[in-house]
């Protein structure tokens, strides 16, 4: 059976989205060539060159490693269209002008390979109308592909077919986007703004209308509509600033131009808000112009006042009573808000009700199922729950009754009644749109299961919707041991899985004992051990809170014993008789990083943040992190013609001394926490599948742990060199005296102390030095100040 392979991609258009899509393709190792118009002056590829150079400056960074910008091929439409013949996928991402897009399609058509997929990255133009410009041979391979900005970080990608798109083309593209690019795919119907922007922008417009109705300020609204409401922390107006007010106005205009009262009963609320018009008129386009609904003035954040047409002091917060209401269970929460007498509570009920109303009225025309709307809003707009999930959790029939009562009373944005399926038939009987059989599709008049493509077999615990009763990763499989600290379990009786259960997966003595038990069980009856957790946290490191009581009662000796226990577990992981694999996503800091580097292999989700950060609390890595840095430096020196260890030690020392964190799996590879032999996985939901298969492959290949061999260290000569540089940094005011002290201790450990350069040492020898430095710092008043500051505020203290 042949399969669609993407060996090379062309991105047409080097604007903000096109360049960042190209960057993400580089992140996931897909060769890409970026096209644009020939420059009128200078080198013909000048437009593309400038776009690629700009990628290195953008925040958040579109590239996992900035230097990889050089891997993006550069081309222009005049000289290089022939390069399209080698491309399996062509993504058009030029400006949202139908006439420009159509002209470009006519130009590229003769150069498109017979098997290649052509896709338009548009935020709302008709895909079917675009396809009319293509030759008959390309139409079956043409569709819409809508990335959200920024493409590296936003999980949602909408795919949009036309009446002539072959179903297999969409299946092939969904497979590539899911596994190759690490995204969550939703299939949208070819309607204005598709799903997420249609529902999301209508929601933002409705919110702005209700803000006027209830006379609230933007900062209060953002406080109400951010994390408290289970949405993106930026709330409503700060999100608009981040998106760009001109971009938002463009999306609104698409709704205005392509819809009408006849096609959308909410059309009356799609007028451009007066404040948005005024801000655009003033050139205040949001974050990119440093002024929008908000503007920073020094450390202060100002908000725009439409009446005064100027910025006034901001920072107002919502009444605390509504924060408490929003923590209540869904049914109680909505009831309290609906019955609230204060404007803030009435506002919250109004925007939630409007969201339910809009999603229900438009479900049949914009999406295949209710699940697609909920996924689109979660993945595209940062909502914890989609509108249908919240409605169902709060009690389907009761909420429907409340919404219809408000419609009848003229309180809603539209007089359109809720669809009949809301009150009668399968949805009413099931108590909602999401069931174990699938999610409601008004067009199919049935509950439709998730699309089954082979790529989804790689996701043991994919994201799902409330009501689907999907397997729960905390209880799935066969549990072999479980306590408050750890769960040891298996999905297939072949590989043992260890899931840390402590808060933020901190590693204390109980977790260490559980990991040691896991290694012993795996060696007796399994092909490997995988350390994996079902959330966005691998481990934040050693559990200081668990250690402090022992320190207070028994002093430094108790901490020394606890640290030695952690170090022994790390060595047990490294020298286990079966492969140990750390499956990492999210944070792997401090002890979490040490657990990762002492595993036989790492399988790492692209968006992982790995580093030794103990300096932030005035300590040194104490569970083997510094011994690892020294050993890796010796191994790298042995593999080179230069036998001097120091040059290979510098980067690892600097990373630990400055608490550097790799802000992607790719950057962590540069820091040495992820190796070239490790596996980077674009899609976080495939992490466990890949880790289990890596463990099995290593076992079947006859895995043996590495020899316990001594290695050379830089010794007193290397230590003197590093300390000399630290003196310059301290005297130049770049580091504090306490930073200097900590960095000096790190240098002593990684260099092996006061011994000759080239002396062979063991991991245990260096770990003893680690413990000594760790315990000495724990009694230091400056370190204690840092620890207490971090535990009370969550922020590092610089002293």
Short mmCIF file of N, CA and C in Angstrom, two decimals, residues 505-617:
data_model
loop_
_atom_site.label_atom_id
_atom_site.label_comp_id
_atom_site.label_asym_id
_atom_site.label_seq_id
_atom_site.Cartn_x
_atom_site.Cartn_y
_atom_site.Cartn_z
N UNK A 505 4.62 17.03 39.87
CA UNK A 505 5.51 15.88 39.67
C UNK A 505 6.89 16.12 40.26
N UNK A 506 6.89 16.80 41.43
CA UNK A 506 8.16 17.03 42.14
C UNK A 506 8.70 15.70 42.64
N UNK A 507 10.03 15.59 42.67
CA UNK A 507 10.68 14.32 43.02
C UNK A 507 11.18 14.39 44.46
N UNK A 508 10.46 13.73 45.35
CA UNK A 508 10.87 13.60 46.74
C UNK A 508 11.27 12.16 47.02
N UNK A 509 11.56 11.85 48.27
CA UNK A 509 11.97 10.48 48.62
C UNK A 509 10.95 9.41 48.20
N UNK A 510 9.67 9.69 48.35
CA UNK A 510 8.65 8.70 47.98
C UNK A 510 8.65 8.43 46.48
N UNK A 511 8.81 9.49 45.68
CA UNK A 511 8.88 9.32 44.22
C UNK A 511 10.13 8.54 43.86
N UNK A 512 11.25 8.87 44.53
CA UNK A 512 12.50 8.16 44.25
C UNK A 512 12.35 6.67 44.54
N UNK A 513 11.71 6.35 45.67
CA UNK A 513 11.47 4.94 46.00
C UNK A 513 10.61 4.26 44.94
N UNK A 514 9.59 5.00 44.44
CA UNK A 514 8.71 4.44 43.42
C UNK A 514 9.44 4.18 42.11
N UNK A 515 10.33 5.10 41.73
CA UNK A 515 11.12 4.90 40.51
C UNK A 515 12.07 3.71 40.65
N UNK A 516 12.67 3.58 41.84
CA UNK A 516 13.57 2.45 42.08
C UNK A 516 12.79 1.13 41.98
N UNK A 517 11.60 1.11 42.57
CA UNK A 517 10.75 -0.08 42.46
C UNK A 517 10.39 -0.36 41.01
N UNK A 518 10.11 0.70 40.25
CA UNK A 518 9.78 0.55 38.84
C UNK A 518 10.91 -0.12 38.06
N UNK A 519 12.15 0.31 38.33
CA UNK A 519 13.30 -0.30 37.64
C UNK A 519 13.39 -1.78 37.99
N UNK A 520 13.23 -2.10 39.27
CA UNK A 520 13.31 -3.50 39.70
C UNK A 520 12.23 -4.35 39.04
N UNK A 521 11.00 -3.84 39.00
CA UNK A 521 9.89 -4.58 38.38
C UNK A 521 10.13 -4.76 36.88
N UNK A 522 10.62 -3.70 36.22
CA UNK A 522 10.87 -3.77 34.78
C UNK A 522 11.96 -4.79 34.47
N UNK A 523 13.00 -4.82 35.30
CA UNK A 523 14.08 -5.78 35.06
C UNK A 523 13.61 -7.22 35.22
N UNK A 524 12.63 -7.43 36.08
CA UNK A 524 12.15 -8.80 36.32
C UNK A 524 11.17 -9.29 35.27
N UNK A 525 10.31 -8.40 34.76
CA UNK A 525 9.18 -8.91 33.96
C UNK A 525 8.83 -8.09 32.72
N UNK A 526 9.59 -7.04 32.39
CA UNK A 526 9.20 -6.19 31.27
C UNK A 526 10.38 -5.92 30.32
N UNK A 527 10.07 -5.39 29.19
CA UNK A 527 11.09 -5.08 28.17
C UNK A 527 11.68 -3.69 28.35
N UNK A 528 11.08 -2.89 29.22
CA UNK A 528 11.60 -1.55 29.44
C UNK A 528 10.73 -0.79 30.41
N UNK A 529 11.22 0.37 30.82
CA UNK A 529 10.49 1.27 31.71
C UNK A 529 10.37 2.63 31.04
N UNK A 530 9.15 3.15 30.95
CA UNK A 530 8.91 4.48 30.39
C UNK A 530 8.38 5.38 31.50
N UNK A 531 9.01 6.53 31.70
CA UNK A 531 8.52 7.52 32.66
C UNK A 531 7.70 8.54 31.87
N UNK A 532 6.40 8.62 32.15
CA UNK A 532 5.48 9.47 31.37
C UNK A 532 4.36 9.95 32.26
N UNK A 533 3.94 11.19 32.04
CA UNK A 533 2.79 11.73 32.76
C UNK A 533 1.80 12.30 31.76
N UNK A 534 0.50 12.17 32.05
CA UNK A 534 -0.52 12.55 31.07
C UNK A 534 -0.86 14.02 31.01
N UNK A 535 0.03 14.89 31.51
CA UNK A 535 -0.27 16.33 31.44
C UNK A 535 0.97 17.08 30.98
N UNK A 536 0.89 18.40 31.02
CA UNK A 536 1.96 19.25 30.45
C UNK A 536 3.11 19.46 31.44
N UNK A 537 3.44 18.43 32.19
CA UNK A 537 4.46 18.58 33.21
C UNK A 537 5.19 17.25 33.36
N UNK A 538 6.47 17.21 33.01
CA UNK A 538 7.25 16.00 33.27
C UNK A 538 7.66 16.00 34.74
N UNK A 539 8.40 17.02 35.16
CA UNK A 539 8.71 17.20 36.58
C UNK A 539 9.39 18.55 36.77
N UNK A 540 8.99 19.25 37.85
CA UNK A 540 9.63 20.55 38.14
C UNK A 540 10.85 20.39 39.01
N UNK A 541 11.22 19.14 39.33
CA UNK A 541 12.47 18.94 40.06
C UNK A 541 12.29 18.40 41.46
N UNK A 542 13.34 18.53 42.26
CA UNK A 542 13.33 17.99 43.62
C UNK A 542 12.26 18.68 44.46
N UNK A 543 11.67 17.92 45.35
CA UNK A 543 10.60 18.43 46.21
C UNK A 543 11.22 19.06 47.46
N UNK A 544 11.53 20.36 47.37
CA UNK A 544 12.17 21.06 48.49
C UNK A 544 11.28 21.07 49.73
N UNK A 545 9.97 21.22 49.50
CA UNK A 545 9.05 21.28 50.63
C UNK A 545 9.08 19.97 51.42
N UNK A 546 9.26 18.85 50.73
CA UNK A 546 9.32 17.57 51.43
C UNK A 546 10.63 17.41 52.19
N UNK A 547 11.69 18.08 51.71
CA UNK A 547 13.00 17.96 52.34
C UNK A 547 13.17 18.87 53.56
N UNK A 548 12.51 20.04 53.52
CA UNK A 548 12.78 21.04 54.56
C UNK A 548 12.47 20.57 55.99
N UNK A 549 11.33 19.85 56.22
CA UNK A 549 11.09 19.39 57.59
C UNK A 549 12.22 18.51 58.12
N UNK A 550 12.77 17.63 57.27
CA UNK A 550 13.89 16.78 57.69
C UNK A 550 15.10 17.64 58.02
N UNK A 551 15.32 18.69 57.23
CA UNK A 551 16.44 19.60 57.47
C UNK A 551 16.28 20.32 58.81
N UNK A 552 15.04 20.74 59.10
CA UNK A 552 14.78 21.47 60.34
C UNK A 552 14.99 20.57 61.56
N UNK A 553 14.64 19.28 61.43
CA UNK A 553 14.71 18.36 62.56
C UNK A 553 16.12 17.76 62.70
N UNK A 554 16.66 17.24 61.59
CA UNK A 554 17.91 16.47 61.67
C UNK A 554 19.11 17.17 61.06
N UNK A 555 18.89 18.35 60.46
CA UNK A 555 20.01 19.10 59.92
C UNK A 555 20.49 18.61 58.57
N UNK A 556 21.72 19.04 58.23
CA UNK A 556 22.28 18.79 56.91
C UNK A 556 22.43 17.29 56.63
N UNK A 557 22.68 16.51 57.65
CA UNK A 557 22.91 15.07 57.42
C UNK A 557 21.70 14.41 56.78
N UNK A 558 20.50 14.85 57.20
CA UNK A 558 19.27 14.28 56.62
C UNK A 558 19.17 14.63 55.15
N UNK A 559 19.55 15.86 54.79
CA UNK A 559 19.51 16.28 53.38
C UNK A 559 20.56 15.52 52.58
N UNK A 560 21.72 15.32 53.17
CA UNK A 560 22.77 14.56 52.49
C UNK A 560 22.27 13.16 52.14
N UNK A 561 21.59 12.53 53.10
CA UNK A 561 21.06 11.18 52.87
C UNK A 561 19.99 11.19 51.79
N UNK A 562 19.10 12.22 51.83
CA UNK A 562 18.03 12.31 50.82
C UNK A 562 18.61 12.53 49.43
N UNK A 563 19.62 13.40 49.33
CA UNK A 563 20.25 13.65 48.03
C UNK A 563 20.96 12.40 47.51
N UNK A 564 21.61 11.69 48.43
CA UNK A 564 22.29 10.46 48.00
C UNK A 564 21.26 9.44 47.50
N UNK A 565 20.09 9.42 48.15
CA UNK A 565 19.02 8.52 47.69
C UNK A 565 18.58 8.87 46.27
N UNK A 566 18.44 10.18 45.98
CA UNK A 566 18.05 10.61 44.63
C UNK A 566 19.14 10.24 43.61
N UNK A 567 20.40 10.47 44.00
CA UNK A 567 21.50 10.14 43.09
C UNK A 567 21.54 8.64 42.78
N UNK A 568 21.29 7.83 43.80
CA UNK A 568 21.30 6.37 43.60
C UNK A 568 20.21 5.94 42.62
N UNK A 569 19.05 6.62 42.69
CA UNK A 569 17.95 6.30 41.77
C UNK A 569 18.36 6.67 40.34
N UNK A 570 19.03 7.82 40.19
CA UNK A 570 19.47 8.22 38.85
C UNK A 570 20.44 7.17 38.27
N UNK A 571 21.37 6.71 39.09
CA UNK A 571 22.30 5.68 38.63
C UNK A 571 21.58 4.37 38.33
N UNK A 572 20.56 4.08 39.12
CA UNK A 572 19.77 2.87 38.89
C UNK A 572 19.07 2.96 37.53
N UNK A 573 18.57 4.15 37.18
CA UNK A 573 17.95 4.36 35.86
C UNK A 573 18.98 4.18 34.75
N UNK A 574 20.16 4.74 34.94
CA UNK A 574 21.20 4.70 33.90
C UNK A 574 21.72 3.28 33.67
N UNK A 575 21.87 2.52 34.74
CA UNK A 575 22.50 1.20 34.60
C UNK A 575 21.50 0.05 34.73
N UNK A 576 20.22 0.35 34.50
CA UNK A 576 19.19 -0.70 34.55
C UNK A 576 19.44 -1.74 33.47
N UNK A 577 19.01 -2.97 33.74
CA UNK A 577 19.21 -4.06 32.78
C UNK A 577 18.26 -4.01 31.61
N UNK A 578 17.27 -3.13 31.66
CA UNK A 578 16.35 -2.92 30.53
C UNK A 578 16.39 -1.44 30.18
N UNK A 579 16.01 -1.07 28.94
CA UNK A 579 16.04 0.35 28.58
C UNK A 579 15.06 1.18 29.41
N UNK A 580 15.55 2.32 29.89
CA UNK A 580 14.68 3.28 30.58
C UNK A 580 14.51 4.48 29.67
N UNK A 581 13.28 4.90 29.46
CA UNK A 581 12.98 5.98 28.51
C UNK A 581 12.17 7.05 29.22
N UNK A 582 12.65 8.28 29.18
CA UNK A 582 11.87 9.41 29.70
C UNK A 582 11.08 10.02 28.55
N UNK A 583 9.75 10.06 28.69
CA UNK A 583 8.87 10.65 27.69
C UNK A 583 8.48 12.03 28.20
N UNK A 584 9.05 13.07 27.60
CA UNK A 584 9.01 14.42 28.18
C UNK A 584 8.13 15.35 27.37
N UNK A 585 7.26 16.07 28.06
CA UNK A 585 6.59 17.22 27.46
C UNK A 585 6.39 18.25 28.55
N UNK A 586 6.35 19.50 28.15
CA UNK A 586 6.20 20.56 29.14
C UNK A 586 7.50 20.77 29.91
N UNK A 587 7.40 20.91 31.22
CA UNK A 587 8.56 21.26 32.05
C UNK A 587 9.32 20.04 32.53
N UNK A 588 10.64 20.06 32.34
CA UNK A 588 11.54 19.06 32.93
C UNK A 588 12.70 19.86 33.52
N UNK A 589 12.52 20.30 34.75
CA UNK A 589 13.46 21.24 35.36
C UNK A 589 14.16 20.59 36.56
N UNK A 590 15.38 21.03 36.82
CA UNK A 590 16.10 20.54 37.99
C UNK A 590 16.17 19.03 38.02
N UNK A 591 15.59 18.44 39.08
CA UNK A 591 15.58 16.98 39.20
C UNK A 591 14.86 16.30 38.06
N UNK A 592 13.89 16.98 37.45
CA UNK A 592 13.21 16.42 36.28
C UNK A 592 14.16 16.30 35.10
N UNK A 593 15.02 17.31 34.94
CA UNK A 593 16.06 17.26 33.90
C UNK A 593 17.05 16.14 34.21
N UNK A 594 17.43 16.00 35.49
CA UNK A 594 18.37 14.94 35.88
C UNK A 594 17.79 13.56 35.63
N UNK A 595 16.51 13.37 35.94
CA UNK A 595 15.85 12.10 35.64
C UNK A 595 15.90 11.81 34.15
N UNK A 596 15.69 12.84 33.34
CA UNK A 596 15.72 12.66 31.89
C UNK A 596 17.11 12.26 31.39
N UNK A 597 18.15 12.97 31.86
CA UNK A 597 19.48 12.70 31.31
C UNK A 597 20.07 11.39 31.82
N UNK A 598 19.56 10.88 32.93
CA UNK A 598 20.04 9.58 33.42
C UNK A 598 19.25 8.40 32.87
N UNK A 599 18.23 8.67 32.05
CA UNK A 599 17.52 7.60 31.36
C UNK A 599 18.36 7.14 30.17
N UNK A 600 18.10 5.92 29.71
CA UNK A 600 18.85 5.39 28.57
C UNK A 600 18.52 6.17 27.30
N UNK A 601 17.28 6.71 27.23
CA UNK A 601 16.86 7.46 26.05
C UNK A 601 15.79 8.46 26.45
N UNK A 602 15.69 9.50 25.63
CA UNK A 602 14.64 10.50 25.83
C UNK A 602 13.79 10.58 24.57
N UNK A 603 12.48 10.59 24.77
CA UNK A 603 11.54 10.89 23.69
C UNK A 603 10.87 12.19 24.11
N UNK A 604 11.04 13.23 23.31
CA UNK A 604 10.73 14.60 23.77
C UNK A 604 9.74 15.28 22.84
N UNK A 605 8.65 15.80 23.40
CA UNK A 605 7.72 16.60 22.62
C UNK A 605 8.41 17.91 22.24
N UNK A 606 8.09 18.41 21.05
CA UNK A 606 8.75 19.62 20.56
C UNK A 606 8.70 20.76 21.57
N UNK A 607 7.52 21.00 22.15
CA UNK A 607 7.39 22.11 23.10
C UNK A 607 7.69 21.61 24.51
N UNK A 608 8.96 21.35 24.77
CA UNK A 608 9.42 20.94 26.09
C UNK A 608 10.46 21.95 26.57
N UNK A 609 10.50 22.14 27.88
CA UNK A 609 11.37 23.16 28.46
C UNK A 609 12.25 22.47 29.50
N UNK A 610 13.53 22.27 29.16
CA UNK A 610 14.41 21.40 29.93
C UNK A 610 15.61 22.17 30.42
N UNK A 611 15.96 22.01 31.70
CA UNK A 611 17.14 22.70 32.19
C UNK A 611 17.40 22.46 33.66
N UNK A 612 18.62 22.72 34.09
CA UNK A 612 19.03 22.65 35.50
C UNK A 612 18.90 24.06 36.07
N UNK A 613 17.90 24.27 36.92
CA UNK A 613 17.55 25.64 37.33
C UNK A 613 17.78 25.90 38.81
N UNK A 614 18.55 25.02 39.47
CA UNK A 614 18.68 25.12 40.93
C UNK A 614 19.29 26.44 41.39
N UNK A 615 20.10 27.08 40.54
CA UNK A 615 20.71 28.37 40.91
C UNK A 615 19.63 29.38 41.30
N UNK A 616 18.46 29.26 40.69
CA UNK A 616 17.35 30.18 40.98
C UNK A 616 16.93 30.16 42.44
N UNK A 617 17.15 29.03 43.11
CA UNK A 617 16.85 28.97 44.55
C UNK A 617 18.14 28.89 45.37
#
